[in-house]
Amino acid sequence: MADSDNSRTLSTVTRGDLHSLVAACLPTHQARSAPENSDFEAGNQDHALAAWHHWRATWDRLSESTAQLQHLESSFFSAGLSSSSDHDGSRAYNEALEVEDRAALAEELAAQALWLTPAPSIAGVAAKLDAIVTRNQPSLTSSDEPWPQIRTVLADLLKIDTSPDPSPCLSG
């Protein structure tokens, strides 16, 4: 019966609610996190967390621009536009495509900077792991190995880093 834990239902963390867990557990800015995280004591900032916050902002912009482009594609190709509106739709689509391209480049550069930034804390390591998982898993709810296991490891890292209480960010 040593493997009985493997048969239990996956938690919300492994089913895709990982981003909200990461956002809730990682320090969001120095002033708020200073009392909660010893890595933010004077002169001892975790630069990996700052790089992760920058990457997260670029990832969010990329996600928004991709969604906008997909919306334009759907409306542009399904509407049967007249020739007068074809030009406006085509111009809007091309502009959205350029925005997405710029967002993708910014996200890639931010990710590269994150990988190159040493992580001196568990929170920094968890932040880097979150970026890897977010960028590479096929979907937020992918149940294909190794994604549920990786999300569980990340949740464990956050649980260890946040408090002496074993599950402050995971309770509820």
XYZ file of N, CA, C and O in Angstrom:
688
model
N 0.803 -1.211 0.000
C 0.000 0.000 0.000
C 0.839 1.266 0.000
O 0.313 2.326 0.223
N 2.105 1.143 -0.235
C 2.972 2.315 -0.219
C 2.627 3.299 -1.328
O 2.893 4.472 -1.219
N 1.999 2.821 -2.387
C 1.654 3.694 -3.512
C 0.236 4.227 -3.438
O -0.267 4.783 -4.396
N -0.424 4.100 -2.295
C -1.831 4.516 -2.212
C -2.023 6.009 -2.453
O -3.065 6.422 -2.929
N -1.016 6.831 -2.143
C -1.132 8.270 -2.387
C -1.226 8.593 -3.873
O -1.747 9.623 -4.259
N -0.713 7.721 -4.726
C -0.733 7.972 -6.159
C -2.123 7.856 -6.766
O -2.357 8.298 -7.878
N -3.057 7.251 -6.050
C -4.386 7.048 -6.613
C -5.378 8.139 -6.221
O -6.509 8.121 -6.663
N -4.969 9.091 -5.412
C -5.908 10.122 -4.971
C -6.179 11.143 -6.078
O -5.419 11.285 -7.017
N -7.272 11.846 -5.925
C -7.634 12.869 -6.894
C -6.632 14.008 -6.825
O -6.201 14.403 -5.751
N -6.289 14.551 -8.000
C -5.312 15.629 -8.042
C -5.889 16.901 -7.436
O -7.059 17.222 -7.611
N -5.054 17.631 -6.737
C -5.483 18.891 -6.141
C -5.705 19.932 -7.218
O -5.344 19.745 -8.374
N -6.268 21.074 -6.815
C -6.484 22.154 -7.780
C -5.157 22.666 -8.325
O -5.111 23.169 -9.436
N -4.079 22.519 -7.565
C -2.773 22.956 -8.043
C -2.378 22.164 -9.276
O -1.943 22.717 -10.274
N -2.553 20.854 -9.238
C -2.153 20.048 -10.381
C -3.180 20.103 -11.495
O -2.888 19.721 -12.610
N -4.366 20.593 -11.206
C -5.383 20.697 -12.256
C -5.375 22.053 -12.930
O -6.231 22.327 -13.750
N -4.459 22.946 -12.601
C -4.352 24.159 -13.385
C -4.524 25.462 -12.645
O -4.467 26.517 -13.245
N -4.742 25.431 -11.339
C -4.898 26.679 -10.603
C -3.553 27.145 -10.053
O -3.489 27.870 -9.082
N -2.490 26.718 -10.691
C -1.151 27.002 -10.196
C -0.806 28.479 -10.265
O -0.203 29.007 -9.345
N -1.197 29.172 -11.331
C -0.819 30.584 -11.440
C -1.373 31.396 -10.286
O -0.667 32.226 -9.722
N -2.609 31.148 -9.887
C -3.155 31.916 -8.772
C -2.423 31.569 -7.473
O -2.214 32.430 -6.632
N -2.002 30.325 -7.330
C -1.218 29.942 -6.156
C 0.127 30.656 -6.159
O 0.538 31.213 -5.146
N 0.797 30.670 -7.309
C 2.096 31.328 -7.407
C 1.949 32.811 -7.107
O 2.701 33.384 -6.327
N 0.956 33.446 -7.714
C 0.746 34.880 -7.495
C 0.450 35.170 -6.032
O 0.895 36.185 -5.487
N -0.281 34.298 -5.365
C -0.617 34.520 -3.967
C 0.566 34.287 -3.035
O 0.677 34.940 -1.998
N 1.450 33.390 -3.405
C 2.541 33.015 -2.512
C 3.836 33.782 -2.720
O 4.587 33.976 -1.783
N 4.118 34.190 -3.955
C 5.369 34.904 -4.194
C 5.215 36.363 -3.787
O 4.161 36.961 -3.992
N 6.250 36.952 -3.235
C 6.186 38.369 -2.880
C 5.894 39.211 -4.114
O 6.466 38.966 -5.167
N 4.985 40.173 -3.974
C 4.605 40.969 -5.136
C 5.392 42.260 -5.239
O 5.544 42.800 -6.312
N 5.862 42.789 -4.134
C 6.746 43.942 -4.194
C 7.512 44.027 -2.884
O 7.109 43.467 -1.879
N 8.613 44.716 -2.918
C 9.537 44.712 -1.793
C 8.908 45.194 -0.498
O 9.109 44.605 0.548
N 8.133 46.253 -0.520
C 7.571 46.806 0.716
C 6.647 45.809 1.397
O 6.683 45.636 2.607
N 5.817 45.115 0.628
C 4.888 44.157 1.210
C 5.610 42.906 1.686
O 5.298 42.338 2.719
N 6.592 42.480 0.932
C 7.208 41.204 1.242
C 8.359 41.296 2.222
O 8.784 40.291 2.743
N 8.857 42.466 2.504
C 10.003 42.587 3.405
C 9.757 41.935 4.758
O 10.589 41.173 5.229
N 8.635 42.196 5.417
C 8.430 41.541 6.702
C 8.174 40.046 6.577
O 8.413 39.294 7.500
N 7.698 39.594 5.407
C 7.312 38.206 5.254
C 8.436 37.327 4.734
O 8.366 36.115 4.822
N 9.463 37.906 4.132
C 10.457 37.109 3.451
C 11.849 37.625 3.787
O 12.208 38.722 3.423
N 12.627 36.783 4.433
C 13.950 37.220 4.883
C 14.881 37.534 3.719
O 15.890 38.198 3.911
N 14.578 37.075 2.513
C 15.427 37.363 1.367
C 15.331 38.817 0.931
O 16.085 39.259 0.083
N 14.395 39.568 1.488
C 14.236 40.962 1.112
C 14.782 41.896 2.189
O 14.420 43.050 2.251
N 15.650 41.375 3.038
C 16.305 42.234 4.012
C 17.247 43.172 3.270
O 17.621 42.919 2.132
N 17.624 44.243 3.918
C 18.443 45.283 3.280
C 19.610 44.685 2.517
O 20.398 43.932 3.070
N 19.692 45.026 1.246
C 20.807 44.602 0.422
C 20.787 43.150 -0.001
O 21.740 42.675 -0.584
N 19.732 42.422 0.296
C 19.696 41.004 -0.012
C 18.471 40.654 -0.849
O 17.823 39.667 -0.608
N 18.151 41.483 -1.837
C 17.000 41.230 -2.691
C 17.220 39.993 -3.557
O 18.331 39.723 -3.995
N 16.137 39.297 -3.823
C 16.179 38.175 -4.748
C 15.877 38.728 -6.137
O 14.729 38.986 -6.486
N 16.917 38.920 -6.925
C 16.759 39.509 -8.250
C 15.998 38.578 -9.193
O 15.423 39.036 -10.180
N 15.989 37.280 -8.878
C 15.200 36.351 -9.689
C 13.713 36.672 -9.578
O 12.981 36.557 -10.556
N 13.265 37.090 -8.390
C 11.856 37.476 -8.241
C 11.539 38.717 -9.066
O 10.490 38.787 -9.715
N 12.436 39.682 -9.056
C 12.223 40.886 -9.873
C 12.196 40.515 -11.352
O 11.338 40.999 -12.107
N 13.084 39.626 -11.780
C 13.100 39.183 -13.176
C 11.829 38.413 -13.511
O 11.278 38.541 -14.611
N 11.333 37.620 -12.546
C 10.091 36.874 -12.767
C 8.915 37.842 -12.927
O 8.080 37.646 -13.809
N 8.843 38.878 -12.080
C 7.747 39.850 -12.198
C 7.781 40.538 -13.564
O 6.733 40.741 -14.191
N 8.978 40.872 -14.036
C 9.107 41.472 -15.364
C 8.659 40.476 -16.433
O 7.894 40.814 -17.343
N 9.136 39.227 -16.325
C 8.730 38.204 -17.285
C 7.217 38.013 -17.251
O 6.572 37.934 -18.297
N 6.633 37.958 -16.047
C 5.186 37.720 -15.916
C 4.401 38.827 -16.623
O 3.392 38.558 -17.276
N 4.852 40.077 -16.496
C 4.174 41.188 -17.168
C 4.262 41.030 -18.684
O 3.272 41.258 -19.393
N 5.427 40.604 -19.184
C 5.557 40.421 -20.632
C 4.730 39.225 -21.099
O 4.154 39.265 -22.179
N 4.659 38.186 -20.275
C 3.839 37.011 -20.620
C 2.361 37.406 -20.695
O 1.650 36.995 -21.619
N 1.918 38.205 -19.740
C 0.517 38.657 -19.743
C 0.220 39.501 -20.983
O -0.836 39.350 -21.606
N 1.153 40.391 -21.356
C 0.959 41.193 -22.581
C 0.925 40.306 -23.819
O 0.103 40.514 -24.723
N 1.781 39.307 -23.875
C 1.779 38.376 -24.999
C 0.453 37.615 -25.056
O -0.138 37.462 -26.130
N -0.010 37.154 -23.918
C -1.281 36.419 -23.878
C -2.437 37.291 -24.350
O -3.303 36.838 -25.111
N -2.455 38.548 -23.902
C -3.510 39.475 -24.316
C -3.440 39.761 -25.817
O -4.466 39.775 -26.496
N -2.246 39.968 -26.337
C -2.120 40.271 -27.770
C -2.477 39.051 -28.617
O -3.075 39.190 -29.688
N -2.151 37.862 -28.147
C -2.519 36.640 -28.867
C -4.034 36.472 -28.881
O -4.609 36.136 -29.924
N -4.667 36.724 -27.749
C -6.133 36.628 -27.692
C -6.782 37.653 -28.621
O -7.763 37.340 -29.317
N -6.251 38.869 -28.643
C -6.782 39.905 -29.534
C -6.624 39.493 -30.994
O -7.543 39.661 -31.798
N -5.472 38.954 -31.337
C -5.233 38.515 -32.705
C -6.189 37.385 -33.082
O -6.757 37.382 -34.183
N -6.396 36.444 -32.179
C -7.318 35.342 -32.448
C -8.744 35.850 -32.634
O -9.482 35.370 -33.501
N -9.126 36.834 -31.833
C -10.458 37.431 -31.977
C -10.595 38.092 -33.347
O -11.616 37.927 -34.030
N -9.583 38.842 -33.751
C -9.619 39.483 -35.068
C -9.663 38.452 -36.191
O -10.392 38.623 -37.174
N -8.881 37.383 -36.054
C -8.905 36.333 -37.065
C -10.295 35.736 -37.201
O -10.797 35.551 -38.317
N -10.903 35.457 -36.068
C -12.253 34.882 -36.094
C -13.248 35.816 -36.760
O -14.014 35.399 -37.632
N -13.239 37.067 -36.341
C -14.209 38.011 -36.909
C -13.882 38.355 -38.356
O -14.779 38.502 -39.182
N -12.626 38.449 -38.688
C -12.201 38.823 -40.035
C -12.552 37.729 -41.047
O -13.074 38.007 -42.124
N -12.293 36.488 -40.680
C -12.487 35.402 -41.637
C -13.892 34.818 -41.626
O -14.283 34.153 -42.572
N -14.670 35.069 -40.592
C -16.016 34.506 -40.550
C -17.098 35.506 -40.931
O -18.235 35.125 -41.147
N -16.762 36.780 -41.043
C -17.772 37.803 -41.278
C -18.120 37.991 -42.741
O -19.129 38.613 -43.042
N -17.314 37.496 -43.652
C -17.570 37.749 -45.063
C -17.598 39.241 -45.345
O -18.575 39.795 -45.818
N -16.520 39.898 -45.002
C -16.446 41.356 -45.079
C -16.590 41.865 -46.506
O -16.140 41.236 -47.457
N -17.188 43.015 -46.629
C -17.283 43.662 -47.945
C -15.922 44.227 -48.318
O -15.046 44.376 -47.477
N -15.746 44.578 -49.573
C -14.432 45.055 -50.024
C -14.013 46.344 -49.332
O -12.832 46.571 -49.109
N -14.975 47.202 -48.964
C -14.595 48.443 -48.285
C -14.108 48.187 -46.871
O -13.212 48.866 -46.384
N -14.680 47.191 -46.208
C -14.237 46.904 -44.846
C -13.084 45.905 -44.818
O -12.435 45.740 -43.801
N -12.827 45.242 -45.953
C -11.686 44.322 -46.025
C -10.380 45.040 -45.737
O -9.531 44.531 -45.013
N -10.228 46.228 -46.283
C -9.003 46.995 -46.086
C -8.823 47.357 -44.616
O -7.730 47.188 -44.052
N -9.887 47.839 -43.955
C -9.804 48.191 -42.535
C -9.516 46.953 -41.682
O -8.694 47.001 -40.766
N -10.179 45.849 -41.994
C -9.949 44.608 -41.253
C -8.552 44.076 -41.447
O -7.912 43.614 -40.509
N -8.069 44.186 -42.671
C -6.715 43.731 -42.969
C -5.683 44.585 -42.241
O -4.710 44.060 -41.693
N -5.909 45.894 -42.220
C -4.986 46.793 -41.520
C -4.993 46.503 -40.020
O -3.938 46.420 -39.393
N -6.177 46.309 -39.431
C -6.275 46.002 -37.998
C -5.591 44.674 -37.681
O -4.896 44.549 -36.668
N -5.786 43.701 -38.571
C -5.146 42.401 -38.373
C -3.623 42.535 -38.426
O -2.917 41.987 -37.583
N -3.108 43.260 -39.418
C -1.660 43.448 -39.543
C -1.080 44.179 -38.337
O 0.009 43.837 -37.860
N -1.809 45.176 -37.837
C -1.350 45.886 -36.639
C -1.336 44.956 -35.430
O -0.382 44.962 -34.642
N -2.375 44.137 -35.284
C -2.429 43.185 -34.165
C -1.320 42.149 -34.278
O -0.731 41.736 -33.268
N -1.010 41.750 -35.496
C 0.075 40.801 -35.720
C 1.416 41.404 -35.309
O 2.239 40.742 -34.660
N 1.627 42.671 -35.626
C 2.861 43.356 -35.224
C 2.943 43.490 -33.703
O 4.020 43.313 -33.118
N 1.827 43.800 -33.071
C 1.798 43.908 -31.611
C 2.155 42.561 -30.992
O 2.951 42.484 -30.048
N 1.591 41.487 -31.528
C 1.899 40.164 -31.001
C 3.368 39.817 -31.213
O 4.009 39.253 -30.314
N 3.908 40.146 -32.369
C 5.328 39.880 -32.630
C 6.226 40.619 -31.635
O 7.186 40.048 -31.105
N 5.919 41.890 -31.385
C 6.711 42.664 -30.411
C 6.568 42.079 -29.007
O 7.546 41.982 -28.257
N 5.347 41.669 -28.657
C 5.119 41.077 -27.330
C 5.871 39.756 -27.187
O 6.432 39.468 -26.126
N 5.890 38.963 -28.253
C 6.610 37.687 -28.213
C 8.114 37.905 -28.042
O 8.771 37.193 -27.275
N 8.649 38.894 -28.734
C 10.069 39.199 -28.595
C 10.379 39.697 -27.182
O 11.357 39.257 -26.557
N 9.547 40.575 -26.651
C 9.761 41.087 -25.284
C 9.685 39.955 -24.271
O 10.500 39.882 -23.338
N 8.736 39.036 -24.452
C 8.604 37.904 -23.529
C 9.818 37.001 -23.607
O 10.339 36.552 -22.585
N 10.299 36.742 -24.812
C 11.480 35.890 -24.984
C 12.705 36.514 -24.311
O 13.462 35.829 -23.618
N 12.901 37.807 -24.492
C 14.043 38.486 -23.864
C 13.913 38.471 -22.337
O 14.902 38.265 -21.626
N 12.700 38.674 -21.835
C 12.486 38.646 -20.379
C 12.732 37.243 -19.830
O 13.313 37.083 -18.747
N 12.320 36.228 -20.569
C 12.552 34.846 -20.131
C 14.048 34.546 -20.101
O 14.550 33.948 -19.139
N 14.769 34.971 -21.127
C 16.218 34.748 -21.152
C 16.902 35.446 -19.977
O 17.811 34.880 -19.354
N 16.461 36.654 -19.666
C 17.029 37.370 -18.514
C 16.722 36.620 -17.217
O 17.580 36.524 -16.328
N 15.525 36.073 -17.114
C 15.152 35.304 -15.924
C 16.042 34.079 -15.774
O 16.537 33.790 -14.690
N 16.271 33.347 -16.860
C 17.112 32.143 -16.773
C 18.533 32.481 -16.344
O 19.178 31.699 -15.661
N 19.021 33.654 -16.740
C 20.394 34.042 -16.421
C 20.546 34.630 -15.017
O 21.661 34.820 -14.546
N 19.430 34.923 -14.346
C 19.475 35.541 -13.025
C 19.524 34.457 -11.952
O 18.623 33.627 -11.863
N 20.566 34.451 -11.122
C 20.642 33.457 -10.046
C 19.493 33.639 -9.061
O 19.078 34.756 -8.773
N 18.987 32.526 -8.547
C 17.898 32.555 -7.577
C 18.442 32.148 -6.209
O 18.693 30.971 -5.969
N 18.606 33.116 -5.296
C 19.175 32.802 -3.993
C 18.157 32.307 -2.955
O 18.514 32.096 -1.812
N 16.902 32.150 -3.354
C 15.876 31.719 -2.400
C 14.963 30.684 -3.035
O 14.930 30.531 -4.262
N 14.205 30.012 -2.200
C 13.214 29.067 -2.702
C 12.168 29.809 -3.536
O 11.727 29.313 -4.568
N 11.795 31.007 -3.112
C 10.819 31.791 -3.880
C 11.352 32.098 -5.270
O 10.614 32.026 -6.256
N 12.623 32.419 -5.387
C 13.228 32.686 -6.686
C 13.247 31.447 -7.563
O 12.969 31.513 -8.764
N 13.570 30.302 -6.961
C 13.553 29.039 -7.700
C 12.128 28.726 -8.147
O 11.888 28.332 -9.295
N 11.162 28.920 -7.251
C 9.760 28.670 -7.592
C 9.300 29.592 -8.717
O 8.545 29.183 -9.600
N 9.745 30.830 -8.693
C 9.385 31.780 -9.745
C 9.921 31.309 -11.098
O 9.205 31.344 -12.103
N 11.168 30.855 -11.115
C 11.745 30.357 -12.363
C 11.001 29.110 -12.841
O 10.715 28.960 -14.038
N 10.688 28.234 -11.916
C 9.949 27.025 -12.266
C 8.559 27.375 -12.808
O 8.091 26.782 -13.780
N 7.917 28.375 -12.217
C 6.609 28.817 -12.713
C 6.717 29.285 -14.163
O 5.861 28.962 -14.993
N 7.760 30.035 -14.476
C 7.938 30.518 -15.847
C 8.141 29.352 -16.812
O 7.569 29.341 -17.914
N 8.920 28.369 -16.409
C 9.152 27.202 -17.265
C 7.844 26.460 -17.511
O 7.509 26.118 -18.652
N 7.096 26.229 -16.438
C 5.831 25.512 -16.558
C 4.850 26.305 -17.416
O 4.227 25.767 -18.334
N 4.729 27.589 -17.152
C 3.784 28.428 -17.892
C 4.112 28.452 -19.375
O 3.223 28.340 -20.216
N 5.373 28.573 -19.706
C 5.768 28.673 -21.115
C 5.657 27.358 -21.859
O 5.452 27.358 -23.071
N 5.804 26.232 -21.181
C 5.975 24.970 -21.891
C 4.855 23.948 -21.767
O 4.797 23.040 -22.588
N 3.988 24.075 -20.779
C 2.940 23.072 -20.689
C 1.917 23.292 -21.806
O 1.661 24.428 -22.202
N 1.359 22.212 -22.339
C 0.439 22.357 -23.467
C -0.851 23.099 -23.105
O -1.450 23.739 -23.957
N -1.265 23.019 -21.852
C -2.427 23.764 -21.379
C -2.322 23.897 -19.868
O -1.577 23.166 -19.218
N -3.089 24.830 -19.304
C -3.045 25.027 -17.852
C -3.542 23.815 -17.085
O -3.224 23.644 -15.914
N -4.338 22.969 -17.731
C -4.903 21.812 -17.046
C -4.376 20.495 -17.581
O -4.976 19.457 -17.352
N -3.262 20.517 -18.279
C -2.717 19.296 -18.862
C -2.499 18.228 -17.795
O -1.863 18.473 -16.768
N -3.044 17.052 -18.056
C -2.850 15.946 -17.126
C -1.780 14.978 -17.620
O -1.516 13.963 -16.981
N -1.151 15.309 -18.743
C -0.073 14.475 -19.267
C 1.178 14.663 -18.414
O 1.510 15.776 -18.019
N 1.865 13.538 -18.147
C 3.123 13.641 -17.411
C 4.119 14.432 -18.232
O 4.097 14.357 -19.449
N 4.921 15.230 -17.629
C 5.186 15.413 -16.205
C 4.484 16.626 -15.608
O 4.825 17.054 -14.506
N 3.522 17.239 -16.310
C 2.970 18.525 -15.878
C 2.288 18.496 -14.519
O 2.543 19.377 -13.692
N 1.446 17.514 -14.195
C 0.863 17.520 -12.841
C 1.933 17.388 -11.759
O 1.854 18.040 -10.717
N 2.940 16.573 -12.026
C 4.003 16.379 -11.044
C 4.833 17.653 -10.873
O 5.194 18.017 -9.749
N 5.122 18.327 -11.957
C 5.890 19.574 -11.867
C 5.091 20.631 -11.108
O 5.638 21.344 -10.264
N 3.790 20.736 -11.381
C 2.964 21.706 -10.661
C 2.918 21.382 -9.169
O 2.929 22.279 -8.328
N 2.910 20.096 -8.822
C 2.917 19.694 -7.418
C 4.235 20.078 -6.749
O 4.244 20.579 -5.620
N 5.352 19.868 -7.436
C 6.666 20.248 -6.891
C 6.720 21.754 -6.660
O 7.200 22.224 -5.618
N 6.222 22.521 -7.613
C 6.205 23.975 -7.457
C 5.346 24.378 -6.262
O 5.741 25.226 -5.459
N 4.202 23.765 -6.108
C 3.346 24.052 -4.950
C 4.066 23.700 -3.652
O 3.971 24.437 -2.664
N 4.798 22.587 -3.649
C 5.567 22.203 -2.462
C 6.638 23.238 -2.138
O 6.833 23.606 -0.972
N 7.335 23.722 -3.162
C 8.350 24.753 -2.938
C 7.734 26.011 -2.333
O 8.288 26.604 -1.408
N 6.604 26.416 -2.849
C 5.935 27.606 -2.326
C 5.468 27.381 -0.896
O 5.571 28.267 -0.059
N 4.993 26.200 -0.614
C 4.528 25.880 0.735
C 5.695 25.923 1.723
O 5.560 26.471 2.809
N 6.835 25.429 1.334
C 8.022 25.446 2.192
C 8.479 26.875 2.444
O 8.846 27.240 3.552
N 8.442 27.709 1.412
C 9.010 29.049 1.489
C 8.131 30.061 2.207
O 8.629 31.054 2.709
N 6.835 29.833 2.267
C 5.951 30.894 2.713
C 5.812 31.055 4.213
O 5.576 32.158 4.676
N 5.927 29.975 4.958
C 5.649 30.108 6.380
C 6.014 28.835 7.122
O 6.062 27.768 6.522
N 6.202 28.947 8.457
C 6.408 27.724 9.218
C 5.147 26.856 9.230
O 5.220 25.660 9.373
N 3.970 27.487 9.053
C 2.731 26.744 8.935
C 2.801 25.967 7.632
O 3.060 26.537 6.579
N 2.579 24.659 7.631
C 2.857 23.854 6.447
C 1.995 24.147 5.219
O 2.357 23.778 4.142
N 0.873 24.850 5.350
C 0.064 25.054 4.140
C -0.710 26.369 4.126
O -1.886 26.372 3.822
N -0.090 27.515 4.412
C -0.861 28.753 4.442
C -1.409 29.155 3.091
O -2.503 29.672 2.996
N -0.682 28.931 2.027
C -1.158 29.352 0.703
C -2.032 28.291 0.056
O -2.697 28.565 -0.915
N -2.026 27.092 0.586
C -2.791 26.033 -0.045
C -4.082 25.726 0.688
O -4.868 24.920 0.248
N -4.314 26.352 1.819
C -5.525 26.066 2.571
C -6.725 26.732 1.925
O -6.616 27.688 1.202
N -7.867 26.192 2.190
C -9.069 26.833 1.690
C -9.922 25.980 0.972
O -10.360 25.234 0.437
